[in-house]
Amino acid sequence: MAVRPRLTTAKVVDAALELVDEQGVEGLTLAAVAARTGVATPSLYKHVASLAELRGHVGVRVLEEMTARFTEKVLGRAGDEAVAALMHAYREYVKEHPKRYAAMPMDPLHDELQQAAGMKLVEVMLATLRQYGLEGSAAIHATRRLRVIVHGFASIEAGGGFGLPEGLDDTYDQLVRMYLTDLRGQ
Amino acid sequence: MAVRPRLTTAKVVDAALELVDEQGVEGLTLAAVAARTGVATPSLYKHVASLAELRGHVGVRVLEEMTARFTEKVLGRAGDEAVAALMHAYREYVKEHPKRYAAMPMDPLHDELQQAAGMKLVEVMLATLRQYGLEGSAAIHATRRLRVIVHGFASIEAGGGFGLPEGLDDTYDQLVRMYLTDLRGQ
DNA sequence: CAGCTGAGGCTAATGGCATTAGCTTTTGGG
DNA sequence: CCCAAAAGCTAATGCCATTAGCCTCAGCTG
């Protein structure tokens, strides 16, 4: 509280996200963040413990953004409509920020900070499925199936893994329909 | 043909795969490969153009291994049985070599060498579905849906993205059933 | 109002890594 | 028997992360 800080951890993470969006994970380097924030590289250590920790912060941000957006989209909807809205919102987010999504580590569980953020995202999914009255472990399996579909498609699309982008909307619609049918019949 | 080479590109890739299996992608470094193969780092450039190219070779290897294994498993089976065998073989491979799978880039399309290997894998999937008599684009969509499920689950599992490993076999069985039902009804 | 304290910046230095340049050795074909 | 080129090596460059230690100034304290 002694000095009015030019830089804050939040601003460092902002710059990191910009870099990731522009150049992908490999472009996220302390030197680049320093250049962008107009500071010498070692100065960043006053706000962030290491490059690894900065990556963690980036992951948390992304998770929080996703959770916020999905929550908004799902509120006020119910049943199939809510599930479809969630799935489409997921894809939209990843299409908007493909590199950002790819930068997110798949295991938020090994990181203290990310664990909480990751759990909230999963809880939004669980809540969306709650109306289907699934019993205990059935709800967990249903949530996992949802994650698999939504993340599988998003990561392939974001990584340019589909040959031609042709008809991708159709493919996704089919996946949504497949999941909804499955929810009903399981 | 002039000299009997101590090292070959293939051996370099072998060492690279070992490193990836042991330490993950981040552990794949030219210095480490050199140490493992008993050679000075710059000597590797006689067999490989760059670290990036070596990563590409690793990707091709993995793709080829997967293709070979899946082909073997699918041969002699038909219909639902063949599809289920393919899906289970996919997961088994990834469980055996989680780091190796995570090391594989999602876009074999941007790389000349990987493109061919990636296409072969997709063709095995297409062939497995051929018996369902899907028309043109329907076959492409079905293949994409299959990839989404299989890769979505594998990448989350390999990355430790599922909270507890409990009941994962059940989750996967449900996904297989979901896909088979979908194939029938689509 | 003077002075101290600590936060936030900076420069210098270290060590790992990829990559390049240029030298040396070895060997298979002539 | 000789030599060209393949395969290795050492030395050197440059980028990056990280650490150590110094400097400055705002704001609280007396």
XYZ file of C-alpha atoms (C1' of nucleotides) in Angstrom:
432
model
C 0.000 0.000 0.000
C 3.010 2.229 0.018
C 3.266 3.081 -3.649
C 0.701 3.706 -6.317
C 1.479 0.762 -8.548
C 1.851 1.215 -12.265
C 1.215 -2.432 -12.828
C -1.008 -4.991 -11.115
C -1.266 -8.718 -11.440
C -4.559 -8.251 -13.254
C -2.941 -6.028 -15.868
C -0.162 -8.529 -16.367
C -2.750 -11.239 -16.985
C -4.589 -8.923 -19.397
C -1.428 -8.523 -21.441
C -0.814 -12.270 -21.281
C -4.285 -12.978 -22.659
C -3.731 -10.548 -25.528
C -0.490 -12.287 -26.390
C -2.090 -15.709 -26.275
C -4.927 -14.544 -28.515
C -2.481 -13.140 -31.023
C 0.290 -15.702 -31.044
C -0.882 -18.778 -29.187
C 0.554 -20.298 -26.032
C 4.065 -20.367 -27.392
C 3.873 -16.589 -27.763
C 3.250 -16.159 -24.057
C 6.665 -15.226 -22.782
C 7.634 -13.006 -19.870
C 9.798 -10.952 -22.199
C 6.830 -10.272 -24.478
C 4.540 -9.401 -21.574
C 7.192 -7.032 -20.247
C 7.539 -5.330 -23.617
C 3.790 -4.955 -23.924
C 3.362 -3.525 -20.449
C 6.336 -1.218 -20.856
C 8.418 -2.660 -18.086
C 11.671 -4.588 -17.740
C 11.254 -8.355 -17.635
C 12.398 -8.930 -14.050
C 9.890 -6.357 -12.820
C 7.103 -8.773 -13.630
C 8.256 -10.971 -10.764
C 6.827 -8.388 -8.402
C 3.370 -9.375 -9.653
C 3.750 -12.967 -10.716
C 5.881 -15.750 -9.266
C 6.925 -17.341 -12.545
C 5.898 -17.980 -16.106
C 4.178 -21.151 -14.956
C 2.102 -19.239 -12.451
C 1.163 -16.686 -15.085
C -0.087 -19.518 -17.283
C -2.161 -20.644 -14.334
C -3.687 -17.194 -13.971
C -4.519 -17.194 -17.663
C -6.271 -20.528 -17.251
C -8.330 -19.230 -14.362
C -9.392 -16.184 -16.343
C -10.554 -18.286 -19.250
C -12.456 -20.647 -16.989
C -14.144 -17.700 -15.271
C -15.090 -16.065 -18.554
C -16.605 -19.281 -19.795
C -18.521 -19.891 -16.586
C -19.917 -16.360 -16.595
C -21.045 -16.558 -20.160
C -22.620 -19.976 -19.873
C -24.437 -19.066 -16.709
C -25.958 -16.086 -18.462
C -27.054 -18.131 -21.443
C -28.594 -20.920 -19.410
C -30.517 -18.724 -16.980
C -34.137 -18.434 -17.953
C -34.106 -21.597 -20.013
C -35.008 -25.138 -19.136
C -34.539 -28.700 -20.310
C -33.387 -29.348 -23.847
C -33.389 -25.678 -24.631
C -30.998 -24.947 -21.780
C -28.663 -27.795 -22.717
C -28.603 -26.733 -26.356
C -27.924 -23.133 -25.337
C -25.023 -24.258 -23.169
C -23.509 -26.361 -25.903
C -23.783 -23.618 -28.483
C -22.388 -21.036 -26.080
C -19.393 -23.301 -25.484
C -18.612 -23.529 -29.148
C -19.108 -19.824 -29.675
C -16.638 -18.980 -26.945
C -14.005 -21.232 -28.423
C -14.585 -19.875 -31.897
C -14.061 -16.372 -30.576
C -10.883 -17.245 -28.721
C -9.428 -20.410 -30.236
C -5.853 -19.827 -29.099
C -7.003 -18.879 -25.644
C -8.908 -22.121 -25.340
C -5.998 -24.164 -26.598
C -3.800 -22.465 -24.004
C -5.905 -23.809 -21.182
C -4.382 -26.839 -19.500
C -6.634 -29.871 -19.379
C -6.006 -30.497 -15.708
C -7.250 -27.616 -13.595
C -7.147 -30.108 -10.780
C -3.433 -30.005 -10.154
C -3.533 -26.274 -9.665
C -4.984 -24.775 -6.522
C -6.386 -21.672 -8.194
C -7.685 -23.369 -11.271
C -9.366 -26.131 -9.365
C -11.969 -23.797 -7.920
C -12.625 -22.139 -11.274
C -12.894 -25.485 -13.021
C -15.329 -26.824 -10.478
C -17.626 -23.857 -10.978
C -17.774 -24.548 -14.687
C -18.643 -28.179 -14.068
C -21.293 -27.097 -11.602
C -22.983 -24.945 -14.211
C -23.205 -28.033 -16.394
C -24.503 -30.142 -13.547
C -27.113 -27.518 -12.729
C -28.233 -27.370 -16.321
C -28.846 -31.102 -16.242
C -30.543 -31.051 -12.860
C -33.988 -30.751 -14.368
C -33.630 -34.182 -15.896
C -33.812 -35.671 -12.417
C -30.775 -37.881 -12.833
C -29.844 -39.932 -9.787
C -26.413 -39.520 -8.188
C -23.835 -41.127 -10.419
C -26.097 -40.871 -13.447
C -25.766 -37.100 -13.200
C -21.986 -37.396 -13.079
C -21.892 -39.636 -16.132
C -24.207 -37.297 -18.008
C -22.000 -34.330 -17.169
C -18.934 -36.214 -18.325
C -20.580 -37.141 -21.593
C -21.474 -33.510 -22.117
C -17.927 -32.373 -21.431
C -16.537 -34.977 -23.784
C -18.683 -33.841 -26.688
C -18.333 -30.164 -26.137
C -14.600 -30.220 -25.447
C -13.876 -32.784 -28.123
C -15.466 -30.704 -30.825
C -14.085 -27.418 -29.543
C -10.516 -28.616 -29.262
C -10.501 -30.158 -32.715
C -12.090 -27.097 -34.263
C -9.852 -24.645 -32.407
C -6.792 -26.605 -33.431
C -7.822 -26.667 -37.065
C -8.181 -30.425 -36.852
C -11.193 -30.709 -39.103
C -10.231 -30.879 -42.737
C -12.600 -28.447 -44.354
C -14.721 -26.133 -42.236
C -17.591 -27.099 -44.497
C -20.738 -28.247 -42.763
C -19.259 -27.934 -39.299
C -22.438 -26.263 -38.053
C -24.383 -29.297 -39.192
C -21.980 -31.644 -37.474
C -22.389 -29.718 -34.247
C -26.175 -29.694 -34.516
C -26.072 -33.455 -34.902
C -23.937 -33.751 -31.792
C -26.394 -31.630 -29.831
C -29.277 -33.742 -31.038
C -27.374 -36.927 -30.265
C -26.739 -35.802 -26.722
C -30.309 -34.700 -26.103
C -31.676 -37.986 -27.418
C -29.193 -39.797 -25.231
C -30.264 -37.810 -22.164
C -33.819 -38.860 -22.721
C -33.143 -42.528 -23.321
C -30.278 -43.319 -20.963
C 25.536 -43.888 -48.397
C 29.079 -42.894 -47.690
C 29.414 -43.560 -44.017
C 27.905 -46.092 -41.686
C 25.893 -43.808 -39.487
C 25.862 -44.330 -35.762
C 22.586 -42.525 -35.572
C 19.605 -42.403 -37.898
C 16.545 -40.215 -37.992
C 14.510 -43.172 -36.802
C 16.696 -43.623 -33.738
C 16.433 -39.946 -32.942
C 12.649 -40.211 -33.082
C 12.786 -43.310 -30.873
C 14.665 -41.371 -28.230
C 12.247 -38.475 -28.603
C 9.287 -40.765 -28.000
C 10.898 -42.178 -24.876
C 11.442 -38.688 -23.543
C 7.880 -37.680 -24.290
C 6.545 -40.778 -22.548
C 8.641 -40.077 -19.498
C 8.431 -36.318 -19.158
C 5.738 -35.042 -21.474
C 6.097 -32.679 -24.406
C 7.983 -30.103 -22.389
C 10.640 -32.732 -21.737
C 11.290 -33.126 -25.434
C 14.382 -31.045 -25.951
C 17.238 -31.467 -28.393
C 19.694 -31.370 -25.517
C 17.913 -34.266 -23.807
C 17.698 -36.297 -27.018
C 21.403 -35.714 -27.580
C 22.256 -36.860 -24.067
C 20.140 -39.965 -24.468
C 21.618 -40.903 -27.813
C 25.163 -40.182 -26.617
C 25.885 -37.407 -29.044
C 26.524 -33.660 -28.913
C 23.442 -31.520 -29.437
C 24.424 -29.960 -32.773
C 25.048 -33.418 -34.217
C 21.329 -34.027 -34.210
C 20.950 -31.494 -36.985
C 22.489 -34.043 -39.305
C 19.331 -36.123 -38.874
C 16.650 -33.611 -38.104
C 16.151 -30.067 -39.343
C 14.960 -28.532 -36.113
C 13.144 -29.216 -32.876
C 9.886 -28.346 -34.618
C 10.521 -30.943 -37.292
C 11.355 -33.543 -34.666
C 8.014 -32.838 -33.024
C 6.438 -33.419 -36.399
C 8.170 -36.776 -36.738
C 6.926 -37.740 -33.295
C 3.383 -36.865 -34.347
C 3.662 -39.001 -37.456
C 4.911 -41.956 -35.449
C 2.026 -41.741 -33.051
C -0.494 -41.435 -35.840
C 1.011 -44.458 -37.569
C 1.016 -46.535 -34.426
C -2.610 -45.714 -33.803
C -3.619 -46.473 -37.360
C -1.840 -49.823 -37.314
C -3.394 -50.879 -34.068
C -6.903 -49.816 -34.982
C -6.725 -51.496 -38.335
C -5.776 -54.731 -36.659
C -8.600 -54.495 -34.151
C -11.275 -53.656 -36.700
C -10.331 -56.300 -39.254
C -12.571 -59.313 -38.996
C -15.331 -57.438 -37.247
C -18.390 -55.742 -38.629
C -21.024 -53.188 -37.729
C -21.514 -52.212 -34.111
C -18.884 -54.667 -33.004
C -16.278 -53.073 -35.243
C -17.166 -49.559 -34.129
C -17.045 -50.531 -30.471
C -13.697 -52.256 -30.984
C -12.302 -49.150 -32.643
C -13.486 -46.889 -29.861
C -12.104 -49.123 -27.140
C -8.797 -49.510 -28.957
C -8.515 -45.736 -29.163
C -8.932 -45.327 -25.461
C -6.547 -48.166 -24.709
C -3.819 -46.598 -26.789
C -4.179 -43.299 -25.044
C -4.200 -44.928 -21.629
C -0.965 -46.686 -22.497
C 0.739 -43.535 -23.763
C -1.044 -40.542 -22.289
C 1.854 -38.102 -22.641
C 2.530 -39.284 -26.145
C -1.054 -38.589 -27.118
C -1.031 -35.169 -25.485
C 2.131 -34.375 -27.429
C 0.385 -34.842 -30.724
C -0.631 -31.563 -32.327
C -4.285 -31.243 -33.174
C -3.637 -30.021 -36.683
C -1.818 -32.633 -38.755
C -3.078 -30.656 -41.700
C -0.546 -27.871 -41.535
C 2.301 -30.329 -41.722
C 3.139 -32.111 -44.926
C 4.283 -35.353 -43.290
C 1.565 -35.524 -40.705
C -1.188 -34.829 -43.165
C -0.774 -38.176 -44.866
C -0.597 -40.059 -41.567
C -3.640 -38.242 -40.230
C -5.656 -38.993 -43.332
C -4.956 -42.688 -43.021
C -6.286 -42.693 -39.497
C -9.445 -40.926 -40.611
C -9.805 -43.410 -43.437
C -9.759 -46.314 -41.025
C -12.655 -44.685 -39.230
C -14.486 -44.036 -42.459
C -13.975 -47.630 -43.541
C -15.279 -48.912 -40.232
C -18.460 -46.939 -40.808
C -18.807 -47.948 -44.439
C -21.033 -50.877 -43.610
C -23.703 -48.510 -42.386
C -24.218 -47.354 -45.932
C -24.091 -43.669 -45.142
C -24.471 -41.343 -48.101
C -21.676 -38.894 -48.952
C -21.725 -36.089 -46.399
C -23.558 -38.256 -43.888
C -20.446 -40.435 -43.705
C -18.280 -37.385 -43.098
C -20.523 -36.137 -40.326
C -20.596 -39.574 -38.728
C -16.804 -39.752 -38.818
C -16.530 -36.332 -37.263
C -18.924 -37.276 -34.499
C -16.851 -40.357 -33.818
C -13.639 -38.357 -33.679
C -15.211 -35.829 -31.339
C -16.277 -38.460 -28.844
C -13.172 -40.533 -28.965
C -10.744 -37.628 -28.888
C -12.765 -35.641 -26.382
C -12.730 -38.462 -23.867
C -9.134 -39.427 -24.531
C -7.744 -35.929 -24.208
C -9.597 -35.230 -20.982
C -8.583 -38.577 -19.503
C -4.962 -38.300 -20.640
C -4.734 -34.810 -19.203
C -6.153 -35.883 -15.880
C -9.177 -33.710 -16.514
C -11.721 -36.007 -14.932
C -11.967 -35.505 -11.195
C -11.919 -39.032 -9.886
C -11.105 -41.958 -12.148
C -14.078 -43.699 -10.604
C -16.562 -45.151 -13.050
C -14.720 -43.917 -16.110
C -15.180 -47.277 -17.790
C -18.910 -46.872 -17.363
C -18.832 -43.384 -18.777
C -16.990 -44.625 -21.816
C -19.394 -47.519 -22.314
C -22.243 -45.038 -22.254
C -20.524 -42.962 -24.888
C -20.050 -46.001 -27.093
C -23.709 -46.903 -26.703
C -24.760 -43.334 -27.365
C -22.805 -43.258 -30.595
C -24.078 -46.606 -31.792
C -27.674 -45.624 -31.087
C -27.058 -42.385 -32.893
C -25.614 -44.193 -35.911
C -28.757 -46.234 -36.172
C -31.184 -43.380 -35.779
C -29.504 -40.520 -37.577
C 7.653 18.491 8.805
C 11.492 15.093 8.585
C 12.546 10.528 8.158
C 11.987 5.784 7.638
C 10.097 1.707 5.217
C 8.781 -1.174 1.865
C 6.663 -1.744 -2.662
C 7.780 -1.650 -7.309
C 11.187 -0.734 -10.757
C 15.840 -1.341 -12.724
C 20.467 -3.273 -14.209
C 23.674 -6.995 -14.168
C 24.621 -11.772 -14.106
C 23.713 -16.827 -14.613
C 22.367 -20.899 -16.902
C 19.610 -23.609 -20.241
C 18.353 -24.155 -24.787
C 18.185 -23.878 -30.103
C 20.591 -22.885 -33.848
C 24.676 -21.680 -36.997
C 29.465 -21.851 -38.627
C 33.310 -24.144 -39.551
C 36.654 -27.868 -38.488
C 37.818 -32.996 -38.221
C 37.396 -37.744 -38.934
C 36.191 -41.737 -41.217
C 34.910 -44.723 -45.085
C 33.124 -46.547 -49.269
C 33.624 -46.048 -54.139
C 36.794 -45.024 -57.889
C 45.614 -45.860 -52.596
C 42.957 -41.570 -52.574
C 39.176 -38.338 -51.884
C 34.505 -36.538 -51.323
C 30.996 -36.263 -48.442
C 28.508 -37.879 -44.422
C 28.397 -37.545 -39.499
C 30.452 -35.899 -35.568
C 32.538 -32.143 -32.702
C 33.723 -27.496 -30.587
C 32.932 -22.680 -30.384
C 29.901 -18.892 -30.632
C 25.382 -16.303 -30.795
C 21.080 -14.991 -29.103
C 16.784 -15.535 -26.659
C 14.526 -16.551 -22.402
C 13.632 -17.351 -17.393
C 15.172 -16.529 -13.149
C 18.026 -14.472 -9.190
C 20.566 -10.896 -6.685
C 21.130 -6.590 -5.293
C 20.473 -1.554 -5.900
C 17.464 2.791 -6.319
C 13.495 5.661 -5.710
C 9.645 7.557 -3.982
C 4.930 7.594 -1.656
C 2.848 7.505 2.533
C 2.720 6.646 7.357
C 4.891 7.923 11.964
C 6.685 10.643 15.286
